[in-house]
mmCIF file of C-alpha atoms in Angstrom:
data_model
loop_
_atom_site.group_PDB
_atom_site.id
_atom_site.type_symbol
_atom_site.label_atom_id
_atom_site.label_comp_id
_atom_site.label_asym_id
_atom_site.label_seq_id
_atom_site.Cartn_x
_atom_site.Cartn_y
_atom_site.Cartn_z
ATOM 1 C CA SER A 963 55.533 137.355 150.554
ATOM 2 C CA ALA A 964 57.019 135.721 147.519
ATOM 3 C CA VAL A 965 59.992 133.448 147.458
ATOM 4 C CA ILE A 966 62.233 134.385 144.428
ATOM 5 C CA SER A 967 65.137 132.017 143.308
ATOM 6 C CA GLN A 968 67.546 133.416 141.561
ATOM 7 C CA LYS A 969 70.200 131.356 139.299
ATOM 8 C CA PRO A 970 73.123 131.420 138.914
ATOM 9 C CA SER A 971 74.118 133.515 142.508
ATOM 10 C CA ARG A 972 77.262 134.314 141.154
ATOM 11 C CA ASP A 973 79.582 134.112 138.055
ATOM 12 C CA ILE A 974 83.193 135.732 136.324
ATOM 13 C CA CYS A 975 82.525 136.087 132.555
ATOM 14 C CA GLN A 976 84.974 136.898 129.570
ATOM 15 C CA ARG A 977 84.228 140.348 128.231
ATOM 16 C CA GLY A 978 82.132 139.708 124.527
ATOM 17 C CA THR A 979 80.495 136.464 125.891
ATOM 18 C CA SER A 980 76.852 136.807 127.405
ATOM 19 C CA LEU A 981 75.106 135.283 130.514
ATOM 20 C CA THR A 982 71.763 134.652 130.851
ATOM 21 C CA ILE A 983 70.101 134.787 134.474
ATOM 22 C CA GLN A 984 67.290 132.840 135.353
ATOM 23 C CA CYS A 985 64.207 134.287 138.439
ATOM 24 C CA GLN A 986 61.704 131.631 139.292
ATOM 25 C CA VAL A 987 58.927 132.609 141.520
ATOM 26 C CA ASP A 988 57.014 130.443 144.187
ATOM 27 C CA SER A 989 53.334 132.386 142.950
ATOM 28 C CA GLN A 990 52.217 133.471 139.551
ATOM 29 C CA VAL A 991 52.613 137.415 139.183
ATOM 30 C CA THR A 992 51.822 139.858 136.802
ATOM 31 C CA MET A 993 54.943 141.935 136.290
ATOM 32 C CA MET A 994 58.273 140.587 137.215
ATOM 33 C CA PHE A 995 61.422 143.597 137.702
ATOM 34 C CA TRP A 996 64.835 143.285 136.694
ATOM 35 C CA TYR A 997 67.283 145.724 138.527
ATOM 36 C CA ARG A 998 71.024 146.329 138.130
ATOM 37 C CA GLN A 999 73.172 147.303 141.938
ATOM 38 C CA GLN A 1000 76.288 148.752 140.707
ATOM 39 C CA PRO A 1001 79.420 148.377 143.371
ATOM 40 C CA GLY A 1002 78.389 150.457 145.831
ATOM 41 C CA GLN A 1003 75.681 151.724 144.928
ATOM 42 C CA SER A 1004 71.797 151.754 145.171
ATOM 43 C CA LEU A 1005 69.379 149.838 142.614
ATOM 44 C CA THR A 1006 68.151 151.008 139.103
ATOM 45 C CA LEU A 1007 65.545 149.347 137.383
ATOM 46 C CA ILE A 1008 66.564 147.928 134.183
ATOM 47 C CA ALA A 1009 63.225 146.549 132.951
ATOM 48 C CA THR A 1010 59.436 145.082 133.540
ATOM 49 C CA ALA A 1011 58.404 141.934 132.210
ATOM 50 C CA ASN A 1012 55.282 141.188 131.655
ATOM 51 C CA GLN A 1013 54.125 137.836 130.296
ATOM 52 C CA GLY A 1014 52.883 137.740 126.987
ATOM 53 C CA SER A 1015 54.320 140.991 125.749
ATOM 54 C CA GLU A 1016 57.709 142.689 125.081
ATOM 55 C CA ALA A 1017 59.492 144.075 128.184
ATOM 56 C CA THR A 1018 59.496 148.009 128.944
ATOM 57 C CA TYR A 1019 62.886 149.185 129.509
ATOM 58 C CA GLU A 1020 63.990 151.964 131.258
ATOM 59 C CA SER A 1021 66.153 154.926 129.957
ATOM 60 C CA GLY A 1022 69.575 154.197 129.092
ATOM 61 C CA PHE A 1023 69.156 150.520 128.882
ATOM 62 C CA VAL A 1024 67.999 148.409 125.518
ATOM 63 C CA ILE A 1025 67.109 145.287 124.388
ATOM 64 C CA ASP A 1026 69.621 144.422 122.352
ATOM 65 C CA LYS A 1027 72.118 144.631 125.385
ATOM 66 C CA PHE A 1028 69.580 143.049 127.661
ATOM 67 C CA PRO A 1029 66.997 140.552 126.075
ATOM 68 C CA ILE A 1030 64.472 139.320 128.462
ATOM 69 C CA SER A 1031 62.205 136.288 128.302
ATOM 70 C CA ARG A 1032 58.817 136.147 130.226
ATOM 71 C CA PRO A 1033 57.492 132.582 129.253
ATOM 72 C CA ASN A 1034 55.067 132.336 132.134
ATOM 73 C CA LEU A 1035 54.061 134.260 135.167
ATOM 74 C CA THR A 1036 56.415 132.587 137.456
ATOM 75 C CA PHE A 1037 59.380 132.611 135.812
ATOM 76 C CA SER A 1038 62.151 135.780 133.568
ATOM 77 C CA THR A 1039 65.383 135.327 131.994
ATOM 78 C CA LEU A 1040 67.510 138.536 131.566
ATOM 79 C CA THR A 1041 70.593 138.212 129.330
ATOM 80 C CA VAL A 1042 73.183 140.429 129.970
ATOM 81 C CA SER A 1043 74.993 140.191 126.249
ATOM 82 C CA ASN A 1044 78.126 140.999 124.780
ATOM 83 C CA MET A 1045 79.737 141.889 128.647
ATOM 84 C CA SER A 1046 82.372 144.195 129.254
ATOM 85 C CA PRO A 1047 84.183 145.184 132.624
ATOM 86 C CA GLU A 1048 81.265 148.088 133.204
ATOM 87 C CA ASP A 1049 78.699 145.521 133.213
ATOM 88 C CA SER A 1050 80.186 143.561 136.616
ATOM 89 C CA SER A 1051 77.113 144.346 139.345
ATOM 90 C CA ILE A 1052 74.741 142.832 141.163
ATOM 91 C CA TYR A 1053 71.711 141.806 138.924
ATOM 92 C CA LEU A 1054 68.201 141.030 140.711
ATOM 93 C CA CYS A 1055 64.961 140.177 140.168
ATOM 94 C CA SER A 1056 61.851 141.466 142.018
ATOM 95 C CA VAL A 1057 57.883 141.203 141.884
ATOM 96 C CA GLU A 1058 55.055 142.861 143.555
ATOM 97 C CA GLY A 1059 53.310 140.842 146.385
ATOM 98 C CA VAL A 1060 50.595 141.477 148.880
ATOM 99 C CA TYR A 1061 53.131 143.095 151.494
ATOM 100 C CA GLY A 1062 55.498 145.063 148.929
ATOM 101 C CA TYR A 1063 58.042 144.496 146.352
ATOM 102 C CA THR A 1064 60.463 141.123 147.284
ATOM 103 C CA PHE A 1065 63.908 140.794 146.023
ATOM 104 C CA GLY A 1066 66.081 137.801 145.079
ATOM 105 C CA SER A 1067 69.294 137.059 146.271
ATOM 106 C CA GLY A 1068 70.745 138.508 143.376
ATOM 107 C CA THR A 1069 73.458 137.248 141.003
ATOM 108 C CA ARG A 1070 76.636 138.854 141.213
ATOM 109 C CA LEU A 1071 78.135 139.101 137.929
ATOM 110 C CA THR A 1072 82.156 140.172 137.277
ATOM 111 C CA VAL A 1073 83.281 140.764 133.718
ATOM 112 C CA VAL A 1074 87.252 140.121 132.983
ATOM 113 C CA GLN B 923 67.263 163.080 137.914
ATOM 114 C CA GLN B 924 67.072 161.699 141.364
ATOM 115 C CA GLN B 925 63.151 161.554 142.962
ATOM 116 C CA VAL B 926 64.623 160.264 146.161
ATOM 117 C CA LYS B 927 67.171 161.552 147.998
ATOM 118 C CA GLN B 928 68.643 160.131 150.934
ATOM 119 C CA SER B 929 70.715 160.890 154.050
ATOM 120 C CA PRO B 930 73.084 160.028 155.200
ATOM 121 C CA GLN B 931 75.673 158.801 153.307
ATOM 122 C CA SER B 932 76.790 156.658 156.117
ATOM 123 C CA LEU B 933 76.413 156.368 159.794
ATOM 124 C CA ILE B 934 78.406 155.184 162.864
ATOM 125 C CA VAL B 935 76.527 154.546 165.985
ATOM 126 C CA GLN B 936 77.031 152.946 169.341
ATOM 127 C CA LYS B 937 74.912 149.537 170.266
ATOM 128 C CA GLY B 938 72.183 150.823 172.219
ATOM 129 C CA GLY B 939 72.014 154.236 170.147
ATOM 130 C CA ILE B 940 69.350 155.558 167.582
ATOM 131 C CA SER B 941 69.771 155.465 164.134
ATOM 132 C CA ILE B 942 68.155 158.304 161.773
ATOM 133 C CA ILE B 943 68.248 157.974 158.085
ATOM 134 C CA ASN B 944 66.468 160.940 155.993
ATOM 135 C CA CYS B 945 64.892 160.576 152.786
ATOM 136 C CA ALA B 946 63.243 163.498 150.738
ATOM 137 C CA TYR B 947 61.096 163.051 147.978
ATOM 138 C CA GLU B 948 59.752 165.122 144.716
ATOM 139 C CA ASN B 949 56.748 163.402 143.043
ATOM 140 C CA THR B 950 53.850 163.932 145.197
ATOM 141 C CA ALA B 951 52.052 161.192 143.352
ATOM 142 C CA PHE B 952 54.392 158.644 145.259
ATOM 143 C CA ASP B 953 52.267 156.950 147.934
ATOM 144 C CA TYR B 954 54.161 154.176 148.593
ATOM 145 C CA PHE B 955 57.139 154.608 150.892
ATOM 146 C CA PRO B 956 59.114 151.399 151.671
ATOM 147 C CA TRP B 957 62.588 150.749 153.761
ATOM 148 C CA TYR B 958 64.711 147.859 152.733
ATOM 149 C CA GLN B 959 67.740 146.464 154.771
ATOM 150 C CA GLN B 960 70.784 145.140 152.283
ATOM 151 C CA PHE B 961 73.136 142.674 154.038
ATOM 152 C CA PRO B 962 76.592 142.040 151.947
ATOM 153 C CA GLY B 963 75.769 139.943 149.380
ATOM 154 C CA LYS B 964 72.037 139.610 149.701
ATOM 155 C CA GLY B 965 69.173 141.232 148.076
ATOM 156 C CA PRO B 966 67.365 144.033 149.805
ATOM 157 C CA ALA B 967 64.454 142.828 152.019
ATOM 158 C CA LEU B 968 61.728 144.694 152.814
ATOM 159 C CA LEU B 969 61.885 146.370 156.342
ATOM 160 C CA ILE B 970 59.008 148.420 157.112
ATOM 161 C CA ALA B 971 56.809 150.518 154.650
ATOM 162 C CA ILE B 972 53.828 153.415 154.872
ATOM 163 C CA ARG B 973 51.347 155.202 152.975
ATOM 164 C CA PRO B 974 51.003 158.986 153.350
ATOM 165 C CA ASP B 975 47.676 158.386 154.938
ATOM 166 C CA VAL B 976 49.521 157.820 158.369
ATOM 167 C CA SER B 977 52.409 160.077 159.927
ATOM 168 C CA GLU B 978 54.258 157.468 162.053
ATOM 169 C CA LYS B 979 54.487 153.703 162.020
ATOM 170 C CA LYS B 980 56.601 151.439 164.349
ATOM 171 C CA GLU B 981 57.300 147.761 164.003
ATOM 172 C CA GLY B 982 59.716 146.687 166.510
ATOM 173 C CA ARG B 983 62.763 148.705 166.853
ATOM 174 C CA PHE B 984 62.063 150.416 163.626
ATOM 175 C CA THR B 985 59.741 153.248 163.182
ATOM 176 C CA ILE B 986 58.683 155.424 160.065
ATOM 177 C CA SER B 987 57.847 159.126 160.564
ATOM 178 C CA PHE B 988 56.183 160.686 157.639
ATOM 179 C CA ASN B 989 55.959 164.301 156.796
ATOM 180 C CA LYS B 990 53.554 164.774 153.663
ATOM 181 C CA SER B 991 53.790 168.697 153.667
ATOM 182 C CA ALA B 992 57.482 168.467 153.458
ATOM 183 C CA LYS B 993 57.933 165.339 151.444
ATOM 184 C CA GLN B 994 60.032 163.789 153.766
ATOM 185 C CA PHE B 995 60.281 160.492 155.658
ATOM 186 C CA SER B 996 62.896 158.995 158.069
ATOM 187 C CA LEU B 997 63.688 155.628 159.515
ATOM 188 C CA HIS B 998 64.360 155.474 163.191
ATOM 189 C CA ILE B 999 66.236 152.055 164.047
ATOM 190 C CA MET B 1000 65.667 152.065 168.483
ATOM 191 C CA ASP B 1001 68.454 150.590 170.326
ATOM 192 C CA SER B 1002 70.288 149.696 167.606
ATOM 193 C CA GLN B 1003 72.162 146.513 167.771
ATOM 194 C CA PRO B 1004 75.658 145.279 166.022
ATOM 195 C CA GLY B 1005 73.486 142.904 163.739
ATOM 196 C CA ASP B 1006 71.615 146.258 162.392
ATOM 197 C CA SER B 1007 74.897 146.776 160.756
ATOM 198 C CA ALA B 1008 73.760 147.048 156.937
ATOM 199 C CA THR B 1009 72.804 149.123 153.989
ATOM 200 C CA TYR B 1010 69.538 150.946 154.345
ATOM 201 C CA PHE B 1011 67.459 152.254 151.668
ATOM 202 C CA CYS B 1012 64.403 153.987 150.970
ATOM 203 C CA ALA B 1013 62.101 154.058 148.355
ATOM 204 C CA ALA B 1014 59.107 155.108 146.469
ATOM 205 C CA SER B 1015 56.506 154.104 144.649
ATOM 206 C CA MET B 1016 52.632 155.033 143.467
ATOM 207 C CA ARG B 1017 50.052 152.782 142.306
ATOM 208 C CA GLY B 1018 49.917 151.138 139.163
ATOM 209 C CA TRP B 1019 53.649 152.751 138.667
ATOM 210 C CA GLY B 1020 55.040 148.987 139.085
ATOM 211 C CA LYS B 1021 58.612 149.871 140.296
ATOM 212 C CA LEU B 1022 60.645 151.566 142.778
ATOM 213 C CA GLN B 1023 62.529 154.513 142.665
ATOM 214 C CA PHE B 1024 65.480 153.903 145.245
ATOM 215 C CA GLY B 1025 67.791 156.391 147.626
ATOM 216 C CA ALA B 1026 71.508 156.126 147.366
ATOM 217 C CA GLY B 1027 71.651 154.292 150.303
ATOM 218 C CA THR B 1028 73.189 154.415 154.093
ATOM 219 C CA GLN B 1029 75.401 152.513 155.161
ATOM 220 C CA VAL B 1030 74.682 151.703 159.370
ATOM 221 C CA VAL B 1031 77.331 150.635 161.388
ATOM 222 C CA VAL B 1032 76.669 149.627 164.949
ATOM 223 C CA THR B 1033 79.738 149.536 167.078
ATOM 224 C CA PRO B 1034 79.800 146.938 170.430
#
């Protein structure tokens, strides 16, 4: 299965600032997925990122808050903009492979 | 709308016992049902998955049972070990959908 590297692994940020999370995959993939996992909760899909087109956002998530880039078939970034304490979560990148969906280790974000 | 319902929320089992987690889904178009294991500070890892053309799949101590008519599937962890203590998520997806719908998660604690 694909190996996913996410950076940073964790960060503590001031409210009102923005954080960009990077996701690097060791193989070319068509779609990359960004999930949010709030404390003690399940995973919720934020958006699907396709190379060469605009990301597709799920209900409740908007591009102005979570802009996504997908410059090539192995890399994507998710930015959490104008952060508030409610954005404190784990953000996870995922790709689909032959054996199913693989997840990165996540970025643990704390907004103070 | 919660498309995948998971129970119980938490589970305590003695070492050597059987852990059973249940999930129910609503969308009959779902055709891929994976289970993920997540340890604190880590991303979810694919444990085992099943498609609706079989009623059971076993990999080592982990077994998925699938009941298509009841729209239910379950994970059985045989001979549970303390190292199995983690949060388990069921999920569902369909061909071409490209994303996973997760259950709420079950925290499993295996006591020595």
